[in-house]
Amino acid sequence: MNAFEPALREGQSGQIGRRQPRIEDDALLQGRGRYADDLAVAPGTLHAAVLRSPHAHARLVGLDASPALAMPGVHAVLTGEDVKRWARPFPVGVRQPMEHWCLAVDKVRYVGEPLAVVMAESRYLAEDALDAIRVDYQTLPVAVDTEAAIAADAPLLHEAVGSNVVSERHFRYGDPEQAFAEAEHRVALKVRVPRSSCTPMECYVVLAEYDPASASYDVLANFQGPYALHTVMARALKVPGNRFRLRTPPDSGGSFGIKQGVFPYVVMMGLAARKAGAPVKWVEDRLEHLQGASSATNRMTEIEAAVTRDGRVTALYWDQVDDCGAYLRAPEPATFYRMHGNLTGAYAIRHLVVRNRVALTNKTPTGLNRGFGGPQIYFALERLMQRIAVELDLDPLEVIRRNLVPSGSFPYRAAAGALLDSGDYPAAVEQGIHEGGLEELLAHRETARREGRLYGIGYTVAVEPSISNMGYITTAMTPEERRKAGPKNGAVSTATISVGPLGDVSAHVSSTPQGQGHRTVVAQVIAEVLGVPLESISVNVELDTGKDAWSIASGNYSSRFSGAVAGAVYQAAVKVRDRLAGIAAAQWQVEASRIRFAEGQVIVNDSELSMPFGRLAGATHWAPGTLPEDEPGGLRETAFWSPPQLEAPDDDDRINSSLCYGFIFDYCGVEVDRITGQVRLDRYVTLHDAGRLLNPDLVDGQVRGAFAQGLGAALMEEFTYGDDGSFQSGTFADYLVPTSVEVPEPLILHRETPSPFTPLGAKGVGEGNNMSTPVCIANAVADALGIADIELPLTPSKVRTLIGIEEPARPQGVGEDQTAPAAGGGSRLTASDSVTLPGSPQAVFDTLLDPETLQAIIPGCHALELTGENAYRADVTVGVGMIRARFDAQVALSDLDPPHGLRLSGAGTSAMGSAEGSAQIRLTEVEGGQTRLDYDYDAAVGGKVASVGGRMLQSASRMIIGQIFARLAQRMGGAAPRLSLWQRLKGLFAGRGGRS
Amino acid sequence: MHARADQRIRVTLTLNGRERSGYAEPRTQLCDFLRHELGATGTHVGCEHGVCGACTVRVDGRASRSCLMLAVQAEGRRLDTVESLAEEEGLSDLQQAFRRHHALQCGFCTAGILMSCEEFLDRVADPSEAQVRDMLSGHLCRCTGYTGMVQAVLDVARTRREATVPDSQQENNDV
Amino acid sequence: MKPAAFDYWRPSSRREACELLHEHGDEARLIAGGQSLMAVLNMRLAQPKHLLDIAGIEDLHYIERRDDHLAVGAGVTQAELLQYPGLAEAVPLLALAMPWIGHWQTRNRGTVCGSIAHADPSAELPLCLATLGGQVVLENRRGKSRRVMAEDFFQGVLTTDRRQDELITEVRFPLARPGAEYRFREVAMRHGDFAIVALAAVVDSNRVTLGVGGVADRPVSRELARHADPSEALNALAWSLGAEDDAHATAAYRRQLIRELGRELIAGGPRDEENAHARQG
């Protein structure tokens, strides 16, 4: 079905388009949902815990699991050796000599990378055993910052590739050189989009079994698709697809793309079950999730526009580097190519140059995340449009208007190949201005500014792609490579409807919903077509690759449900209806076109003839002999639907990357607090044209949810990494997600221009605000502050810094001894301090070299054992307050320069992570036969403690290192070494006439 | 009282009005005990560090994080979870309001949120929107943007107030 | 994320708790509300061998208004203190600051003394105690109690003057001084997060006591003259605290907040009104 066919030919029930409360809610509200961790497990099921790397980049020298295996309740440990024996690296769409296994085999390349899996009788016991596995690492230099990672001399993640740039493609559409040559203005901008994730509230869950008799894996996971990854998993497991049964639970606790990333764990736990010879259950915890599950890419973009005097953009130049983390994990580099066809956004820009580079760095691998590719593209494009207005002194809204794809030009083929299916962008913008109260907002800004407040308005327009072309990813290959590989295109969706012997209607879709309410909408569509009560329809959304209809495009991503899946449901329902109409027509000897289905009855138009739906449908089971000749009996129809508009990329690299393109027009007003830098969202208007709305309540729910996530990305959410690659956002107190207090209610406006390409005229609407909201808020803040360089998230500290902090000088004598902490905070900790000790430098030097002294001055040192000249192995408990861990450490004294100085260094690992550091010590004789000991230390922590303890690491490390020298002073003379910072401060203020 | 680390202790509490017992080690989290020992899987676990609020249950009436409590600490206490809310005739007023206002999508965080809202409504009869948002800020929801929940709580507070007004007027009249 | 194994003790008296603390030394940890400790245990950032639950000790559950202070026993939760009738009149600073502690749900279990004992440099209750010049009452296994001034009690990040065998039995918040005004401001990333900077002020006719949380390794309080231009003193204070960068805010930003919010807070203004109303609950 290519052309738009109004689905509501019948239109009796008006189910489609109704604000129907959800059929899912009854169970969920009573705690009767069935999420993966709620399901019963097979007897003997073991619980898994995953050992993860505390280092961002290290060679694996050795791994000894035997102490773990000796612990109570521990049954088995899966390691890289097993994985090499039983599995293969994951296939990936870019041909490069790099391998990604489900457990590290030679190196670890990001903090949190899995190394081993312990299977024990409880999760508690499994975690106990993790701490007993001994791993020897040889740490390697890291490539963390994207720009540094693509430099020629950067440390390489995958040596055989020879570079951290694993894919580079150049594209050219139209005649951009000429457009730039003729341009009256050129406006350029460099932007960075940080890492973030939509962090579903439920983490990953996998239940795996292995059947040695059939050499097959049976795995239940809260996987969300796309099921193209089923092939990736099967190939990694080295089994044919039919020996890898993948099932999903009835309910899922959210995904937003993220649960695509469970796939490596599906393979890992399948192998774990095989190793243990028992079913294995793994429930990811939040720390694991934040540090190691998945992330949106962070991106660096240089963008430039060729612009006419009146603000018309004639050409765009894009130079993008997408940071995909340590491994290119399928479907990456899809973050680029999902948006490729619509790189010109909602604008009629005909000339385009694009350079796309994919970089690998020592960070978590990336994957699907709501908005996938959109936030990155629109942040650059819509910031650029705002800059054009500023630089040309035009109204930003006017610049948008002058560049929109004109009314009446749909379907519109965009420069890079997107076939924008329907819409009226200029009319939508005018509607948004009018209904959203822009005039009032502008007046409000005037007033605020007159009063000296910082108030700004931001605008964004965007097209929201939905229903991905399964072939878009091949745009990453050259046309020659594509020809060799064979064409990939389309997007098959499936739906099955069956009617039972009592006339009861059941449906199954392969859309693996994650909370959107698919069951409700499926029931609405079926009720509309078959005229049966909504409540009577049973919809099953569990997907079992062993017995359900599915295809590679199955799953829940690219907002494909309303356009594609609901469309397939409609087609399946129509097949059922047409068969039943045929049967009824034969019975009653009337034209099938006269048969109507409504209110649970089958009715012949303009007659008295009717019968209950169940009776007619039941006949297909009870009395197949009475049916017309071409009617086989039984009643189960499966529809497969793939739109022909989703063609493979052409030889000029034009790609219609999605089937539908909704339109979004957002604007907002923000007020910035001059003192605190806090951004208050005063008003947010968001207009959507998502084609026909199947259930407006659910549409608004999608918009609100995406808006809240977009707001989070704009103002607070970021995965931060230290310069050493340590991960710093390991808890929900570090990775900040907006709460009810931070999220205002947006004004949601709609417009319905049906898509001509989907059976019901619907388009996707789930991701738009993830794409438009971050940049809309950024544009408003840029307007409020009159600043070009805006980087997300706009935290109070960052915004206040943008406003400008002119610090009064540090008063003399205040805090001078405090050395500056390492720039940018993080897990690299450096500082200097000094203590005065009794005795000569030589005496101090000799004391330090005495092992007994060393043991006495290292806080929490239980044992010190000589392992070489001035080298020791130490058993040390380190911590502050309640937080403490026992380290197995190496301590060494080196660079001996008696009696002037030496270096004291240590490195160790513990259950809470790794720590290493060294202090350069200088000894100077001072008056009174004393010695001043100056030290500069440089320390780093990795693993868990860096992920969750960032707020206090500087102070804590200072305190612990200070203790070493305080104890030394005590040991040498007993005198208090010096006034503490605290005591001196008290003195300082007392001297100023403060408290006596 | 002393329990050894490896000892399994019998813990008895009142869960949703019924006395229930099970076994726990000293270190067993209350949320694990409720879900995996007593089978009350309606309460979900979202972060295990007390921030997300998904595991919130009422302990002696007070909304509390069940990941920040040990099962042994719940000995003898009254525990109420999401399973307690529905009445014989169906969903409670709060549950119905959540449904009506589309206050949930994936539903994973909902159990904890409902328990907080119940305690809040018991304690604050006439809440402002700011108060509702303040109370809800102890929960993270990634699906809904919170609007539906705020509306649902305000809606229920209003209905419950209206339902109790005649009584109090009655009392006044009697006086 | 599950705790490592530990023995669980529920002592029935203060004495028994102190004896256990003495016996097990650094291997023991006290748990009251557990709102900080449980998260740390779950993450295995602490692996004590013994956990002493003080919930079974009866005589720690009291709030008493005495001559010059409000005494809060170790069993009292933050929610109970916040709902104590007359709190706003007795210790107005607590009424202003306590709604900023975590969330409704964590205040329901988190105890007042537990927060003082934990000594998080960004936490509100230590800041209040330090600003008001309150005291901590500790008791040891011999039943001897001692009182420590807040400024001596907080000694660094999560570090206090509490000795191995001591139990905090009570904290004492000085009652409102007649004529004094109490003000509180906090900047955090989100509602309920740890303070980037928190400021508490006691404003008398001729002097101001200003407390700062979230910046130094402990809460800090200073006295300033009321009518002089406070800029210089605030700048000195801002520079004296060893502010540091972290993932959410820079040191310079923290210093700026001390200077600018400090000035606002001392002057008093509409924001303080706004604050007092916005966070009731």
XYZ file of N, CA, C and O in Angstrom, chain A residues 676 678, chain C residues 82 91-102 107 115 120-132 173 180-188 190-203 208-214 219-220 257 260-280:
340
model
N 23.634 33.283 40.537
C 23.872 31.842 40.641
C 24.103 31.176 39.284
O 24.574 30.049 39.225
N 21.813 30.079 37.508
C 20.765 29.075 37.288
C 19.848 29.516 36.149
O 19.477 30.689 36.054
N 11.661 18.180 61.689
C 11.054 19.187 60.816
C 9.588 19.410 61.172
O 9.059 20.508 61.019
N 14.181 27.156 66.683
C 15.439 27.192 65.936
C 15.100 27.506 64.473
O 15.018 26.611 63.636
N 14.874 28.781 64.180
C 14.368 29.144 62.852
C 15.271 28.657 61.708
O 14.777 28.290 60.652
N 16.574 28.630 61.959
C 17.478 28.218 60.884
C 17.192 26.777 60.441
O 17.248 26.462 59.257
N 16.862 25.920 61.392
C 16.555 24.529 61.034
C 15.309 24.468 60.160
O 15.250 23.706 59.192
N 14.321 25.283 60.520
C 13.090 25.258 59.741
C 13.351 25.711 58.297
O 12.719 25.241 57.362
N 14.311 26.623 58.133
C 14.647 27.095 56.790
C 15.497 26.084 56.028
O 15.323 25.875 54.835
N 16.441 25.473 56.730
C 17.447 24.653 56.046
C 17.013 23.206 55.837
O 17.366 22.581 54.844
N 16.224 22.688 56.782
C 15.953 21.256 56.715
C 15.169 20.790 55.485
O 15.381 19.667 55.015
N 14.279 21.616 54.949
C 13.620 21.138 53.721
C 14.597 20.897 52.569
O 14.252 20.255 51.587
N 15.814 21.428 52.694
C 16.805 21.219 51.631
C 17.567 19.913 51.796
O 18.382 19.541 50.953
N 17.334 19.197 52.899
C 18.053 17.930 53.110
C 17.410 16.846 52.262
O 16.261 16.474 52.519
N 18.132 16.354 51.310
C 17.644 15.223 50.521
C 16.202 15.409 50.111
O 15.834 16.434 49.540
N 14.323 11.947 54.415
C 14.189 12.586 55.734
C 13.337 11.724 56.663
O 13.433 11.819 57.877
N 23.337 12.477 60.508
C 23.889 13.417 59.547
C 25.061 14.181 60.161
O 26.073 14.425 59.495
N 29.317 15.157 56.354
C 29.509 15.489 54.947
C 29.668 17.007 54.837
O 28.837 17.751 55.341
N 30.725 17.467 54.194
C 30.970 18.917 54.170
C 29.892 19.710 53.422
O 29.835 20.933 53.556
N 29.050 19.027 52.648
C 27.992 19.728 51.920
C 26.634 19.610 52.590
O 25.659 20.146 52.079
N 26.555 18.916 53.690
C 25.245 18.636 54.279
C 24.738 19.830 55.090
O 25.515 20.614 55.633
N 23.427 19.946 55.167
C 22.794 21.111 55.781
C 22.886 21.105 57.308
O 23.107 22.149 57.914
N 22.642 19.934 57.939
C 22.599 19.936 59.405
C 23.942 20.287 60.047
O 23.975 21.084 60.987
N 25.054 19.733 59.575
C 26.330 20.186 60.133
C 26.519 21.699 59.960
O 27.027 22.369 60.853
N 26.082 22.219 58.823
C 26.211 23.659 58.596
C 25.397 24.441 59.632
O 25.873 25.427 60.197
N 24.183 23.995 59.883
C 23.340 24.678 60.867
C 23.997 24.623 62.240
O 24.059 25.625 62.953
N 24.481 23.440 62.601
C 25.072 23.279 63.928
C 26.301 24.186 64.073
O 26.490 24.841 65.092
N 27.107 24.237 63.004
C 28.322 25.058 63.056
C 27.957 26.543 63.119
O 28.572 27.311 63.861
N 26.971 26.947 62.330
C 26.617 28.361 62.273
C 26.027 28.837 63.601
O 26.284 29.946 64.043
N 25.227 27.971 64.204
C 24.578 28.363 65.457
C 25.485 28.160 66.667
O 25.152 28.562 67.770
N 20.962 22.379 69.514
C 20.898 23.572 68.672
C 20.491 24.749 69.560
O 19.408 24.715 70.168
N 17.329 38.412 66.596
C 18.184 37.936 65.506
C 17.320 37.426 64.360
O 16.219 36.921 64.569
N 17.839 37.607 63.140
C 17.146 37.034 61.981
C 17.970 35.869 61.465
O 19.208 35.907 61.505
N 17.281 34.883 60.918
C 17.953 33.684 60.415
C 17.676 33.536 58.940
O 16.538 33.691 58.504
N 18.707 33.313 58.206
C 18.537 33.212 56.747
C 19.332 32.026 56.225
O 20.365 31.644 56.782
N 18.856 31.500 55.105
C 19.512 30.324 54.523
C 19.392 30.395 53.007
O 18.332 30.735 52.483
N 20.469 30.105 52.313
C 20.410 29.998 50.852
C 21.246 28.804 50.441
O 22.289 28.539 51.026
N 20.781 28.132 49.408
C 21.571 27.006 48.924
C 21.503 26.964 47.406
O 20.437 27.189 46.827
N 22.620 26.676 46.799
C 22.638 26.419 45.363
C 23.075 24.976 45.167
O 24.142 24.572 45.634
N 22.202 24.213 44.536
C 22.518 22.814 44.248
C 22.161 22.575 42.789
O 21.447 23.373 42.176
N 20.294 20.227 41.569
C 18.873 19.904 41.487
C 18.302 20.011 42.874
O 19.018 19.975 43.868
N 16.994 19.980 42.915
C 16.273 19.902 44.156
C 16.763 18.689 44.951
O 16.739 17.579 44.453
N 17.225 18.924 46.185
C 17.593 17.791 47.033
C 19.023 17.319 46.882
O 19.446 16.424 47.601
N 19.776 17.893 45.950
C 21.168 17.473 45.797
C 22.044 18.102 46.879
O 21.662 19.068 47.527
N 23.241 17.542 47.013
C 24.200 18.144 47.919
C 24.511 19.565 47.443
O 24.564 19.836 46.255
N 24.731 20.440 48.416
C 24.964 21.845 48.099
C 26.267 22.016 47.332
O 27.279 21.408 47.672
N 26.214 22.861 46.296
C 27.461 23.366 45.701
C 27.997 24.418 46.670
O 29.160 24.405 47.046
N 27.105 25.279 47.086
C 27.378 26.203 48.187
C 26.091 26.356 48.984
O 25.019 26.534 48.395
N 26.193 26.265 50.296
C 25.055 26.580 51.157
C 25.515 27.643 52.140
O 26.631 27.576 52.650
N 24.673 28.622 52.354
C 25.005 29.712 53.266
C 23.922 29.825 54.312
O 22.736 29.802 53.995
N 24.345 29.943 55.547
C 23.399 30.146 56.637
C 23.845 31.403 57.372
O 25.051 31.624 57.541
N 22.881 32.224 57.770
C 23.274 33.461 58.443
C 22.405 33.713 59.667
O 21.206 33.466 59.652
N 23.063 34.200 60.693
C 22.359 34.724 61.854
C 22.678 36.213 61.870
O 23.841 36.599 61.953
N 21.642 37.021 61.698
C 21.871 38.453 61.559
C 21.343 39.161 62.801
O 20.145 39.151 63.077
N 26.960 39.665 62.163
C 26.404 38.596 61.338
C 27.268 37.366 61.524
O 28.498 37.469 61.467
N 26.634 36.244 61.786
C 27.388 34.996 61.744
C 27.038 34.319 60.429
O 25.865 34.080 60.143
N 28.057 34.076 59.636
C 27.811 33.478 58.320
C 28.440 32.093 58.276
O 29.642 31.940 58.528
N 27.631 31.104 57.949
C 28.138 29.748 57.822
C 28.179 29.355 56.355
O 27.306 29.731 55.584
N 29.207 28.604 55.991
C 29.361 28.180 54.594
C 29.510 26.667 54.542
O 30.369 26.097 55.224
N 28.675 26.026 53.740
C 28.800 24.594 53.525
C 29.108 24.309 52.061
O 28.833 25.132 51.190
N 29.662 23.151 51.801
C 29.878 22.721 50.416
C 31.193 23.172 49.826
O 31.495 22.840 48.682
N 31.918 22.287 57.460
C 31.199 23.556 57.514
C 32.009 24.573 58.301
O 32.675 24.219 59.265
N 31.934 25.806 57.856
C 32.765 26.853 58.429
C 31.850 28.001 58.817
O 30.929 28.328 58.073
N 29.942 32.638 44.557
C 28.668 32.491 45.277
C 28.810 32.964 46.723
O 27.909 33.594 47.268
N 28.830 36.841 46.416
C 27.610 37.518 45.966
C 26.377 37.090 46.758
O 25.575 37.927 47.154
N 26.231 35.792 46.949
C 25.074 35.349 47.745
C 25.246 35.763 49.190
O 24.278 36.086 49.871
N 26.508 35.767 49.636
C 26.787 36.183 51.010
C 26.319 37.609 51.209
O 25.650 37.921 52.202
N 26.625 38.453 50.243
C 26.219 39.851 50.370
C 24.693 39.940 50.408
O 24.107 40.631 51.225
N 24.060 39.208 49.502
C 22.587 39.223 49.458
C 21.987 38.733 50.770
O 21.010 39.286 51.258
N 22.583 37.686 51.270
C 22.024 37.068 52.467
C 22.154 38.011 53.661
O 21.240 38.141 54.477
N 23.284 38.691 53.739
C 23.502 39.604 54.857
C 22.534 40.783 54.750
O 21.946 41.217 55.737
N 22.365 41.238 53.511
C 21.458 42.374 53.308
C 20.004 41.958 53.519
O 19.166 42.765 53.905
N 19.705 40.705 53.257
C 18.311 40.234 53.317
C 17.589 40.720 52.070
O 17.987 41.699 51.446
N 16.542 40.031 51.687
C 15.873 40.494 50.475
C 14.784 39.556 50.073
O 14.471 38.603 50.794
N 14.198 39.840 48.920
C 13.034 39.080 48.488
C 13.307 37.586 48.344
O 12.452 36.761 48.594
N 14.531 37.262 47.984
C 14.826 35.841 47.788
C 14.650 35.050 49.068
O 14.316 33.886 49.056
N 14.961 35.681 50.189
C 14.858 34.961 51.449
C 13.411 34.689 51.801
O 13.073 33.645 52.331
N 12.566 35.641 51.447
C 11.125 35.432 51.622
C 10.683 34.243 50.784
O 10.058 33.307 51.247
N 11.090 34.344 49.518
C 10.710 33.344 48.531
C 11.096 31.946 49.019
O 10.341 31.005 48.966
N 12.328 31.901 49.553
C 12.865 30.646 50.024
C 12.067 30.042 51.155
O 11.832 28.857 51.214
N 11.710 30.924 52.059
C 11.038 30.451 53.252
C 9.716 29.808 52.884
O 9.272 28.875 53.531
N 9.123 30.284 51.790
C 7.817 29.749 51.416
C 7.908 28.575 50.461
O 7.078 27.686 50.490
N 8.940 28.595 49.630
C 8.979 27.606 48.553
C 9.216 26.190 49.059
O 8.875 25.229 48.398
N 9.814 26.033 50.204
C 10.255 24.700 50.565
C 9.534 24.158 51.777
O 10.070 23.341 52.491
N 8.385 24.616 52.026
C 7.645 24.021 53.135
C 7.131 22.654 52.706
O 6.769 22.463 51.573
